[in-house]
mmCIF file of C-alpha atoms in Angstrom:
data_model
loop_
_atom_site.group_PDB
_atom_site.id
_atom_site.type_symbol
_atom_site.label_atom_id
_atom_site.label_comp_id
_atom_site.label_asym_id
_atom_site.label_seq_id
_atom_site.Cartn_x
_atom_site.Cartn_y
_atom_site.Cartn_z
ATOM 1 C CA UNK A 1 -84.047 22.729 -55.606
ATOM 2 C CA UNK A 2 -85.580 25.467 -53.102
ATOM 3 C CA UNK A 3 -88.882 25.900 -53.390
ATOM 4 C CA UNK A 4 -91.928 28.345 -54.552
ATOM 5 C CA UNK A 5 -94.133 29.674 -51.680
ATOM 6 C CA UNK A 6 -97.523 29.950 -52.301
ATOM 7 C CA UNK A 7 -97.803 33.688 -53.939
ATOM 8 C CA UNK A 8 -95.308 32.632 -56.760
ATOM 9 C CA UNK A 9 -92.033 34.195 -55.124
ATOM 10 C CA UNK A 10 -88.728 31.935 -55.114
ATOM 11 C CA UNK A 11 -87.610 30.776 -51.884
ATOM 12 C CA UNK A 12 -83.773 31.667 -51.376
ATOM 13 C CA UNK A 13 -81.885 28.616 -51.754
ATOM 14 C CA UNK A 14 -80.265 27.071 -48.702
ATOM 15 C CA UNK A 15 -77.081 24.678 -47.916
ATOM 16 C CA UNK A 16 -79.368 21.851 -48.736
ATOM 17 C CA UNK A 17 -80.546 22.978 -51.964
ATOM 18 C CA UNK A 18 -76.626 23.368 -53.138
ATOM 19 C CA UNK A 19 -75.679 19.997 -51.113
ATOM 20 C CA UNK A 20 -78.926 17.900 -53.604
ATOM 21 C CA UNK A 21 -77.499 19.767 -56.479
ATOM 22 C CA UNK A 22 -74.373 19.019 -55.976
ATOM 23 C CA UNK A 23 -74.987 15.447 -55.201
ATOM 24 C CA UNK A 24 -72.780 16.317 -52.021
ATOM 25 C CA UNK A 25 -72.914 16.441 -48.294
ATOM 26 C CA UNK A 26 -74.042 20.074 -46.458
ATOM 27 C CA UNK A 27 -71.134 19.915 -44.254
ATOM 28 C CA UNK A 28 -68.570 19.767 -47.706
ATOM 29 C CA UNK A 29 -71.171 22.442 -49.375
ATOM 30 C CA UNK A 30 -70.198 24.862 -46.312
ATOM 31 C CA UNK A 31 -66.370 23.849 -46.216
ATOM 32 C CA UNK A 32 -66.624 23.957 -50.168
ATOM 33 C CA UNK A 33 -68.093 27.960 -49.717
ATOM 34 C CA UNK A 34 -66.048 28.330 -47.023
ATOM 35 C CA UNK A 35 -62.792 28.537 -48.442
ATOM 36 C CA UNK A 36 -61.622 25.284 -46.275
ATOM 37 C CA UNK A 37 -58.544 23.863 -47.670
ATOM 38 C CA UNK A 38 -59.313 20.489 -46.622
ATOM 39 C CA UNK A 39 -62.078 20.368 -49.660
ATOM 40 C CA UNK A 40 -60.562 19.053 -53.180
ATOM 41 C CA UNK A 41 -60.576 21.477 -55.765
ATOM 42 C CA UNK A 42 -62.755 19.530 -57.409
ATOM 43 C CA UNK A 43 -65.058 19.045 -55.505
ATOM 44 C CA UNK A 44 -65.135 22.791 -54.428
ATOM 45 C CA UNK A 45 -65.481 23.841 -58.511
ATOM 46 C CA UNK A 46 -68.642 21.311 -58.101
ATOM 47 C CA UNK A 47 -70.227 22.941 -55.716
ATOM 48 C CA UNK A 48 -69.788 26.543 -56.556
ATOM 49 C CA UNK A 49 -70.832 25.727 -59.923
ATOM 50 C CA UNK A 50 -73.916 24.175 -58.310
ATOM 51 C CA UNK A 51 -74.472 27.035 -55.794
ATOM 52 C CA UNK A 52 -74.652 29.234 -59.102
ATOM 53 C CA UNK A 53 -76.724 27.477 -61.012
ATOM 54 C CA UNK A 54 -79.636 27.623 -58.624
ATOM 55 C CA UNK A 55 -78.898 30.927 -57.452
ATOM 56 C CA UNK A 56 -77.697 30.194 -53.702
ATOM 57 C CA UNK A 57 -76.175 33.961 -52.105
ATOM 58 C CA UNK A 58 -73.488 33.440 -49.122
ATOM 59 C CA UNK A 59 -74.249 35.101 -46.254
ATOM 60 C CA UNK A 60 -71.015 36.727 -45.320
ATOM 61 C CA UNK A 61 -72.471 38.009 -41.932
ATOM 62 C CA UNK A 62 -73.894 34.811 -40.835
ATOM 63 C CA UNK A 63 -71.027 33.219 -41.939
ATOM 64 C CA UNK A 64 -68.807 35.361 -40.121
ATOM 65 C CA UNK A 65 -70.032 34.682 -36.435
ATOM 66 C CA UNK A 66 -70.168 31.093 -37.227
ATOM 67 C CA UNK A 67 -66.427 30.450 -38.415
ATOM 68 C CA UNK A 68 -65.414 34.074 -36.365
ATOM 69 C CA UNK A 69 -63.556 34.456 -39.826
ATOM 70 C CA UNK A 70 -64.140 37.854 -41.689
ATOM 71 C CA UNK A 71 -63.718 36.443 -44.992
ATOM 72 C CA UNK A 72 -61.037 38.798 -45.920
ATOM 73 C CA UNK A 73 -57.555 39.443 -45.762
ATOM 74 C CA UNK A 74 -55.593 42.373 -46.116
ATOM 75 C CA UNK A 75 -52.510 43.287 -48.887
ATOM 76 C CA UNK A 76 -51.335 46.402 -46.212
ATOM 77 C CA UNK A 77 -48.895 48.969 -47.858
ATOM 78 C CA UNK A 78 -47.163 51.589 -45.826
ATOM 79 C CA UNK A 79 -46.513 54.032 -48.697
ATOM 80 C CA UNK A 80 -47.520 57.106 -50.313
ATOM 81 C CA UNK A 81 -50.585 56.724 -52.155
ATOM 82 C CA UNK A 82 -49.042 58.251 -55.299
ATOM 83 C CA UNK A 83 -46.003 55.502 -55.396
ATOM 84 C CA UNK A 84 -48.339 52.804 -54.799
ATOM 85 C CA UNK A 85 -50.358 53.623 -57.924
ATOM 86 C CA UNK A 86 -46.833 54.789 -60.360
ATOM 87 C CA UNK A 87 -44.987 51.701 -59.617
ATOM 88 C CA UNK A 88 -45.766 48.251 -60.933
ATOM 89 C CA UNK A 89 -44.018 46.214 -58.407
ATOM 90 C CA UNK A 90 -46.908 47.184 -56.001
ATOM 91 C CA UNK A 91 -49.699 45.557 -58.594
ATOM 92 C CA UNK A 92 -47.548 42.712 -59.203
ATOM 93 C CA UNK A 93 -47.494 42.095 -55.635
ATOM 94 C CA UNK A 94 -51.395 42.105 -55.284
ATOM 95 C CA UNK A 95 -51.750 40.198 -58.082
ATOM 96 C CA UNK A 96 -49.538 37.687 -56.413
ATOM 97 C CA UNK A 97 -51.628 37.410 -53.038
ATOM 98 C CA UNK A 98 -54.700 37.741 -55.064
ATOM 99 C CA UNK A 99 -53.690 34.453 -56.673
ATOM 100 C CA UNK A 100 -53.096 32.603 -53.223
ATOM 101 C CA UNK A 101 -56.690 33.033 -52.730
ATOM 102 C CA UNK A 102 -58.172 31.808 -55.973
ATOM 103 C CA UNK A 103 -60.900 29.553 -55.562
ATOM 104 C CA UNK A 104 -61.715 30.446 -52.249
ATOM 105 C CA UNK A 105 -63.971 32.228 -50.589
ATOM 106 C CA UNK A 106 -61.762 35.139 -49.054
ATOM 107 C CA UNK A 107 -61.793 38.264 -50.094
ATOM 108 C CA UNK A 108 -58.407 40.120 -50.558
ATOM 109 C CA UNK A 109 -58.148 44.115 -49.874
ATOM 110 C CA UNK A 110 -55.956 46.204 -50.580
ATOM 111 C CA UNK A 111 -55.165 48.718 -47.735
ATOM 112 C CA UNK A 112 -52.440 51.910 -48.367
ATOM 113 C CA UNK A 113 -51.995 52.821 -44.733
ATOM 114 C CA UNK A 114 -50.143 55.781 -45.160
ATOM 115 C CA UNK A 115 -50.828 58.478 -48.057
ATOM 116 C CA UNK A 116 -48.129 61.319 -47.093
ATOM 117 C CA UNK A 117 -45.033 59.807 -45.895
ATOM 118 C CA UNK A 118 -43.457 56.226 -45.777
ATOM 119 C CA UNK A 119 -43.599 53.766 -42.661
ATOM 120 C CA UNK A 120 -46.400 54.338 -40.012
ATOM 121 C CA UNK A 121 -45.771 57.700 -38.104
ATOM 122 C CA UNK A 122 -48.486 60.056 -37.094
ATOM 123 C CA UNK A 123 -49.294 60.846 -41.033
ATOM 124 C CA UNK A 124 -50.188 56.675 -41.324
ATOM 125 C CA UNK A 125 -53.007 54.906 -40.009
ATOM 126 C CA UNK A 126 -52.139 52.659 -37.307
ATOM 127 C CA UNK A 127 -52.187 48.863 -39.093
ATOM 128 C CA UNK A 128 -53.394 47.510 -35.694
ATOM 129 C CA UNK A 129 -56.689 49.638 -36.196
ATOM 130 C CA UNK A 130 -57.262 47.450 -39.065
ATOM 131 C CA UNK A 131 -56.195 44.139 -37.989
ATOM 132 C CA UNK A 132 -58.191 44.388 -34.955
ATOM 133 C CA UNK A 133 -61.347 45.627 -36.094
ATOM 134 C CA UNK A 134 -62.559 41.845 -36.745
ATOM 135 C CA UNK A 135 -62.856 42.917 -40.477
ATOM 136 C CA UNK A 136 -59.629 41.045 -41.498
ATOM 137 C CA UNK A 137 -58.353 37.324 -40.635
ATOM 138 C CA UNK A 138 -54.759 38.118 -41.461
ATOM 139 C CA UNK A 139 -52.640 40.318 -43.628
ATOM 140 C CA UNK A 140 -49.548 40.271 -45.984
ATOM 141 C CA UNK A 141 -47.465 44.137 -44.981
ATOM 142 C CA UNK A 142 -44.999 45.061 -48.125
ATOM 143 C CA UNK A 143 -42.244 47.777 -48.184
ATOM 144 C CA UNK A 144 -41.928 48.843 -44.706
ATOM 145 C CA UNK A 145 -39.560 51.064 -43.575
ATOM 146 C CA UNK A 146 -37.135 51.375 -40.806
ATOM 147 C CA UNK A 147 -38.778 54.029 -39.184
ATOM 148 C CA UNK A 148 -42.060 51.464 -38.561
ATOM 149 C CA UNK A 149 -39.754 48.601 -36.719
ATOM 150 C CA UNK A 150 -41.731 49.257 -33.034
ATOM 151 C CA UNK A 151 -44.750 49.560 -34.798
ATOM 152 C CA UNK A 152 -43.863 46.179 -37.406
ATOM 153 C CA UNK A 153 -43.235 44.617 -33.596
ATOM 154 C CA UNK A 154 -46.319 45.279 -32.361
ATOM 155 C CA UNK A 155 -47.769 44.140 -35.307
ATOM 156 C CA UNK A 156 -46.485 41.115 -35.471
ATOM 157 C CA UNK A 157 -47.451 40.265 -31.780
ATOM 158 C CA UNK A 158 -50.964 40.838 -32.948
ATOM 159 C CA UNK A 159 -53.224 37.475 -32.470
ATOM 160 C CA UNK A 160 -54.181 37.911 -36.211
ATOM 161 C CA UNK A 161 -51.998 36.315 -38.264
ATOM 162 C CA UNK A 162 -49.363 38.255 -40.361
ATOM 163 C CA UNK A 163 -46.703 37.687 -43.058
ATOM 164 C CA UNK A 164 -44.067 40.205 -44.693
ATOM 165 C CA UNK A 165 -42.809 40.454 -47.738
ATOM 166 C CA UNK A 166 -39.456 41.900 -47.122
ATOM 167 C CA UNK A 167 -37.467 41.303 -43.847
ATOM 168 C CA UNK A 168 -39.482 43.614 -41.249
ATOM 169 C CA UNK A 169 -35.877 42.665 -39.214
ATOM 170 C CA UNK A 170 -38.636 41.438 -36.109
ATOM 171 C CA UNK A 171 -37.259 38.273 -34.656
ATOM 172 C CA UNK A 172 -39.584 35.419 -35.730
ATOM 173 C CA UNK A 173 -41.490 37.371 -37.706
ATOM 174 C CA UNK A 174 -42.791 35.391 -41.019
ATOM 175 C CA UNK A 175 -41.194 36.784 -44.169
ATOM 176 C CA UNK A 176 -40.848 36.218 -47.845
ATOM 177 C CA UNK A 177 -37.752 38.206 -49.242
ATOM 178 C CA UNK A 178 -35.800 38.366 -51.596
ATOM 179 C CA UNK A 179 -31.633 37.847 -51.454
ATOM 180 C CA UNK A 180 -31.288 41.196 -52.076
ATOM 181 C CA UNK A 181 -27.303 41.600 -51.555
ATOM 182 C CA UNK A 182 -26.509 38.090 -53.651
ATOM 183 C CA UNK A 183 -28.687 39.667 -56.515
ATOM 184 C CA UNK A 184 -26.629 43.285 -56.347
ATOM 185 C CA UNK A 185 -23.290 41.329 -56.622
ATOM 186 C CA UNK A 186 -24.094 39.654 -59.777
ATOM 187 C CA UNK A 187 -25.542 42.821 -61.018
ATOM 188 C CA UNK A 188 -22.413 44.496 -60.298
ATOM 189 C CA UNK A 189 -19.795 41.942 -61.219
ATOM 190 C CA UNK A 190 -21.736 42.562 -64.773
ATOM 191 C CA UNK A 191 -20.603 45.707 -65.154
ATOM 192 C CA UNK A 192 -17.205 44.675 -64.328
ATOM 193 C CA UNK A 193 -17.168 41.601 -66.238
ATOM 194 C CA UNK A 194 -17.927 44.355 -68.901
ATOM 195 C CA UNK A 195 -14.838 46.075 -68.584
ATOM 196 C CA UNK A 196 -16.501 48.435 -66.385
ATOM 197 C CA UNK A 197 -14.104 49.993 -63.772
ATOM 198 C CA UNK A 198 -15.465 53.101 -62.876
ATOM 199 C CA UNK A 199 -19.161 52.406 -60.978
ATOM 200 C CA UNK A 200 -21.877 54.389 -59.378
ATOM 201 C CA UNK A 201 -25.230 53.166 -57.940
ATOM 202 C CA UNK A 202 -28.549 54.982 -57.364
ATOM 203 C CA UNK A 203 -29.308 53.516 -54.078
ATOM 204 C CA UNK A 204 -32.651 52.948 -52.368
ATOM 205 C CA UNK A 205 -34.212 54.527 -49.373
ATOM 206 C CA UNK A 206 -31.116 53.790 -46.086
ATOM 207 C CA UNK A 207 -34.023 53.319 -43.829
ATOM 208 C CA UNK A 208 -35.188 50.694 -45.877
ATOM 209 C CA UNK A 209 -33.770 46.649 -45.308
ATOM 210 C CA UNK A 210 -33.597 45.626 -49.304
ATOM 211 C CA UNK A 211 -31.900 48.651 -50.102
ATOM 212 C CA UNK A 212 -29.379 48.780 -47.961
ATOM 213 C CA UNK A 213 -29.045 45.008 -48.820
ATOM 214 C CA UNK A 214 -28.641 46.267 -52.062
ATOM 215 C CA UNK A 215 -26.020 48.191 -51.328
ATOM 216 C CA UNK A 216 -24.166 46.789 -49.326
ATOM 217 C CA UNK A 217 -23.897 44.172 -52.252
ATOM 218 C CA UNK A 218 -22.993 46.765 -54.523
ATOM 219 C CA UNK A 219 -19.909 47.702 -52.358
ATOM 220 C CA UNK A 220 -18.700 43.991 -51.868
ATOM 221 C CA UNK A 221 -18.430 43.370 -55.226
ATOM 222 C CA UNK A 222 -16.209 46.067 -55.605
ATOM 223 C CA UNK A 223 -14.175 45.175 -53.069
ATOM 224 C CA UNK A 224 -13.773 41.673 -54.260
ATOM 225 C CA UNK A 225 -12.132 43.064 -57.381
ATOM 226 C CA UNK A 226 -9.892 45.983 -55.973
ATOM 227 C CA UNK A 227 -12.918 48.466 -56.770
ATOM 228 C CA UNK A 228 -13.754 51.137 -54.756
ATOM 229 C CA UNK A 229 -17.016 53.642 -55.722
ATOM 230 C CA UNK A 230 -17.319 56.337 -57.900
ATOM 231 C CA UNK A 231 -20.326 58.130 -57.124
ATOM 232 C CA UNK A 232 -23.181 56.687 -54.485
ATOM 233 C CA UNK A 233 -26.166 58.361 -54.162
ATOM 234 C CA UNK A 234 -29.446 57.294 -51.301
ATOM 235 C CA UNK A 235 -32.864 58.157 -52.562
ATOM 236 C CA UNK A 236 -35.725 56.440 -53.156
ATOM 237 C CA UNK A 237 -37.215 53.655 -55.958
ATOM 238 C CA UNK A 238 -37.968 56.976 -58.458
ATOM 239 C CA UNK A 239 -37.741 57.637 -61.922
ATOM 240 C CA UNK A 240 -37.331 61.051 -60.933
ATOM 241 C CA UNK A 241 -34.344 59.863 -58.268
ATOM 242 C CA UNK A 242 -32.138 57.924 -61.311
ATOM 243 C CA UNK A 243 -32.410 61.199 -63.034
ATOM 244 C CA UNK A 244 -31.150 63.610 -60.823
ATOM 245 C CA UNK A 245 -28.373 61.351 -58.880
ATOM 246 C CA UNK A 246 -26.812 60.659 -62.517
ATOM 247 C CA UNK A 247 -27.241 64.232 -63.183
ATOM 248 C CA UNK A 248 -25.277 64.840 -60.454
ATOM 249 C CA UNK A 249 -22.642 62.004 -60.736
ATOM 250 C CA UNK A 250 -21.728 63.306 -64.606
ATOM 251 C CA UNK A 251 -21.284 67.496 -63.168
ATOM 252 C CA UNK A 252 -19.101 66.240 -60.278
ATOM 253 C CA UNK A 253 -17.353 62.870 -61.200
ATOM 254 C CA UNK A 254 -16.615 62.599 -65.112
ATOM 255 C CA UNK A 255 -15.460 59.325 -66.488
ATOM 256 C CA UNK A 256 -17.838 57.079 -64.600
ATOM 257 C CA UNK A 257 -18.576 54.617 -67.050
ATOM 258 C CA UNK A 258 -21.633 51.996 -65.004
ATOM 259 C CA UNK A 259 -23.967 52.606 -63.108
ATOM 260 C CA UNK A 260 -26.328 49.854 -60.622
ATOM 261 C CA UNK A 261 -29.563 51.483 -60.222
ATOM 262 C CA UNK A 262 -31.703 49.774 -57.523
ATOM 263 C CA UNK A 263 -34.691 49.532 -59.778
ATOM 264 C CA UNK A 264 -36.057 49.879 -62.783
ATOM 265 C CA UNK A 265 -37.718 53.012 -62.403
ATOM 266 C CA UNK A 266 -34.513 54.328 -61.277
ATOM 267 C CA UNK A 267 -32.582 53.211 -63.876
ATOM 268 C CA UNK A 268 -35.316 54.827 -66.453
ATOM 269 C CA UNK A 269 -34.644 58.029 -65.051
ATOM 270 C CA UNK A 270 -30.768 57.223 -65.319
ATOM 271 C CA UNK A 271 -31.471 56.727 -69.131
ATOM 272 C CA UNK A 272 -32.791 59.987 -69.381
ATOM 273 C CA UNK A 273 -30.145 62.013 -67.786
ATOM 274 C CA UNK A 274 -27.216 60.060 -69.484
ATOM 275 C CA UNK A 275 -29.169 60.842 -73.225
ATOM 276 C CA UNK A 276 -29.491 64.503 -71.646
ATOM 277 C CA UNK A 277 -26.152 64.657 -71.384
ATOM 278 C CA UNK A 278 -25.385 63.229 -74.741
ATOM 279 C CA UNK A 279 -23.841 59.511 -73.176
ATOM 280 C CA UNK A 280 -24.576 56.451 -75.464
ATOM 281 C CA UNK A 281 -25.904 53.482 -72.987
ATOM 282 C CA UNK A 282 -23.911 51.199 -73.309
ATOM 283 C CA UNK A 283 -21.338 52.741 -75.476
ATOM 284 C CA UNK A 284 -20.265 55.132 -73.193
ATOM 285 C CA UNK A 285 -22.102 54.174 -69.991
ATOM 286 C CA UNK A 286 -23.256 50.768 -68.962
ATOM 287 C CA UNK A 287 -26.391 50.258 -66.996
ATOM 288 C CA UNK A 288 -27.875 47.773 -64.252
ATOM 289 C CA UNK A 289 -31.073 47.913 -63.578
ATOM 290 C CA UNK A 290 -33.234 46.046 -60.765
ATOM 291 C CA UNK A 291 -36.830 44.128 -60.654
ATOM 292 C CA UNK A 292 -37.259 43.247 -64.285
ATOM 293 C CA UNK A 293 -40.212 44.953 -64.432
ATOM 294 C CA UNK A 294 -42.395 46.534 -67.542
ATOM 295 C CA UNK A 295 -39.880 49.412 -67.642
ATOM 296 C CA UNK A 296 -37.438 47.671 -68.613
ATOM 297 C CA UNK A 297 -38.163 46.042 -72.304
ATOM 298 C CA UNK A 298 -39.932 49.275 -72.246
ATOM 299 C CA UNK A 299 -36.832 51.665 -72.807
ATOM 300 C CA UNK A 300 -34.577 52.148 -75.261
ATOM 301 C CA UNK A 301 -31.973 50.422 -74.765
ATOM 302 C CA UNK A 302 -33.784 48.003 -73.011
ATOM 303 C CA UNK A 303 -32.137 47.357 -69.917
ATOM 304 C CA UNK A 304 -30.253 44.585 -67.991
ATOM 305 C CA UNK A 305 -31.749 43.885 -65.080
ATOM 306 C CA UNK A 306 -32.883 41.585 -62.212
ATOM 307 C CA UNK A 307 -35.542 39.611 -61.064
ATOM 308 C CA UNK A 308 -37.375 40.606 -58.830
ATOM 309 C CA UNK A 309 -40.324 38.257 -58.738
ATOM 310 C CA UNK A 310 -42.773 40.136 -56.964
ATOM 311 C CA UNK A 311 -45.501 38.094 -57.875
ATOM 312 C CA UNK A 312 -43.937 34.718 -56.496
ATOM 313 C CA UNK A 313 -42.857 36.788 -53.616
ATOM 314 C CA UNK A 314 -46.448 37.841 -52.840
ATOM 315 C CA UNK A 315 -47.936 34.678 -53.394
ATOM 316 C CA UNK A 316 -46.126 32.912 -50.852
ATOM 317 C CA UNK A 317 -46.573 35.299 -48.323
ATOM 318 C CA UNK A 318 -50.259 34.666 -49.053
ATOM 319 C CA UNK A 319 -49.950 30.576 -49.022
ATOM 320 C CA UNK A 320 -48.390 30.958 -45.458
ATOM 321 C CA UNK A 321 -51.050 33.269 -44.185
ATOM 322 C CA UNK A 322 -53.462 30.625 -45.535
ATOM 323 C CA UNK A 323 -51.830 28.516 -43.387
ATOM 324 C CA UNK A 324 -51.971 30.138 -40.288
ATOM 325 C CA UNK A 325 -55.178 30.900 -40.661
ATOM 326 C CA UNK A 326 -56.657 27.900 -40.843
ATOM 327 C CA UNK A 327 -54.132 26.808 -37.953
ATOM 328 C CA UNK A 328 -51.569 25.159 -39.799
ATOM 329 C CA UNK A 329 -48.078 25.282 -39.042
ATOM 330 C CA UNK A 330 -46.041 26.848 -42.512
ATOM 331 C CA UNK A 331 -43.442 24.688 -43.957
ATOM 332 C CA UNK A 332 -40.803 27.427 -43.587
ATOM 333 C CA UNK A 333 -41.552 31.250 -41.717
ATOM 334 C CA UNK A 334 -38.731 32.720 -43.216
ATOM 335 C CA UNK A 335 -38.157 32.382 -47.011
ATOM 336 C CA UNK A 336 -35.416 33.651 -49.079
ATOM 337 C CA UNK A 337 -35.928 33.687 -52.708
ATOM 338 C CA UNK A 338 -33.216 34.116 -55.544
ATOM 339 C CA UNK A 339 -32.977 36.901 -58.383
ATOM 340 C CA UNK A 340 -31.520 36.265 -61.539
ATOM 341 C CA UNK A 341 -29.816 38.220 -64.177
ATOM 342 C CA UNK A 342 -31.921 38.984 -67.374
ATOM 343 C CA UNK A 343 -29.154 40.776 -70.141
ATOM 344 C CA UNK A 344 -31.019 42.891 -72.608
ATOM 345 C CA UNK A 345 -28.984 46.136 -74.291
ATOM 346 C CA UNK A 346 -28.369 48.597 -71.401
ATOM 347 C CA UNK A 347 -25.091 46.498 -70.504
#
């Protein structure tokens, strides 16, 4: 236990005092409150609980120039503030990393670096700003956009360690994506499997990878069964996008009778413009959504959609930063993960 100096004022507690109390060495006390992967969990549940229990404070400064590790790690978002905060893929995703890092002693951030436009232009802060200040030891970078690629690059040259969730399309950059074109086919061959014959899609941002996966999915379904597109219209991951685009496809292109949207959000504003317009989903129009998010058992009709496990993406992104951080080769850099179909009313 640390001591009382004369004067009646608690010494703070030390390594040692944890190591006694823990009935462990100091070395495993500081791997233990280091976040060190070598230390069993339980072992490191030991001596946190001990460190509590008699009150022992990490130094994070002192503990930074002795490991040269910040401590922290950064969940980096190249978006508008405003989508980052409206759409629940983005929490799921920090919820994700956050869990990578559970039981350690690394703090995860999150960082929006851009608040007016997407990608990292002259409106963004420059990610390298961040990941060479020495106040990060690696990051995970969601949605980028095309328009970043020389930047995403440089970035991933950087002697910090970084991992993507999404394909930044950087040759042997680390990644965690999704199959985005597999998981548009099945949604597709859905609606067609539905008796579907006339489709549109509400497509993503064309200067982002996934969408134009998505896409490009979309289109080879079709294909496949001697389909060719109704309506196709490029926008964003917006409520407000689904709305307007099916506005648009029922004034110019009656008859179309499915639509994919490219995510939930977008298919919740393709709901509203179909019931606008009088159109029974899925009597008279069925509808594919895309990420399985809240939104979707949300609405009414709730909607079939797909996974998109953003939380599982996010995580893994975070275990292979782990990795590298602590020097560690990953078991894969490049990981492609598999969406399934979850059928609820919508089609």
């Amino acid at each position: 236990m640390a001591t009382a100096p004369v004067g009646g004022e608690r010494a703070a507690a030390t390594l040692d005092d944890v190591a006694r109390q823990a009935g462990v060495s100091r070395a495993t006390v500081s791997r233990a409150l280091s976040g060190h992967s070598a230390v069993r969990p339980e072992t490191r549940r030991i001596v946190q609980a001990a460190a509590r229990q008699i009150g022992y404070v990490l130094n994070q400064t002192a503990r930074s120039l002795a490991t040269r590790h910040a401590g922290a790690v950064g969940v980096l978002i190249p978006e508008p503030d405003e989508r980052v905060f409206t759409d629940p893929f983005f929490s799921r995703i920090f919820r994700g990393a956050m869990s990578a890092f559970a039981g350690t002693d690394t703090h995860v951030l999150l960082g929006i670096t851009n608040s007016s436009t997407p990608g990292w232009g002259p409106s963004g802060q420059n990610p390298m700003d961040l990941l060479g200040s020495g106040r990060l030891d690696g990051a995970v970078i969601v949605s980028h956009h095309e328009a970043a690629t020389s930047a995403l690059a440089e970035v991933a040259a950087q002697p910090v360690p970084v991992v993507f969730v999404g394909d930044p399309q950087v040759p042997g950059a680390p990644f965690v994506d999704l199959r985005n074109r597999e998981a548009a086919r099945i949604a597709t061959r859905r609606l067609i499997e539905g008796g579907r014959t006339r489709l549109a899609m509400v497509c993503g941002p064309a200067d982002m990878h996934a969408a134009r996966e998505r896409r490009a999915g979309f289109l080879e379904e079709l294909a496949a069964h001697g389909l060719e597109p109704v309506a196709q219209v490029v926008g964003d991951f917006t409520m407000q996008t689904g709305r307007r685009a099916t506005a648009d496809f029922l004034a110019g292109r009656p008859g179309i009778d499915g639509i994919f949207a490219a995510s939930d959000l977008t298919a919740w504003g393709a709901l509203q413009a179909l019931s606008e317009a009088g159109l029974q989903v899925p009597e008279d129009v069925a509808l594919v959504g895309f990420d399985d998010s809240p939104v979707a058992e949300a609405v009414t009709p709730a909607l079939t959609t797909m996974t998109n496990p953003a939380e599982t993406l996010a995580r893994t992104a975070a275990t292979m930063l782990r990795d590298l951080i602590d020097g560690r080769a990953p078991a894969h850099r490049q990981v492609l993960v598999s969406s399934d179909l979850v059928v609820r009313r919508s089609a």
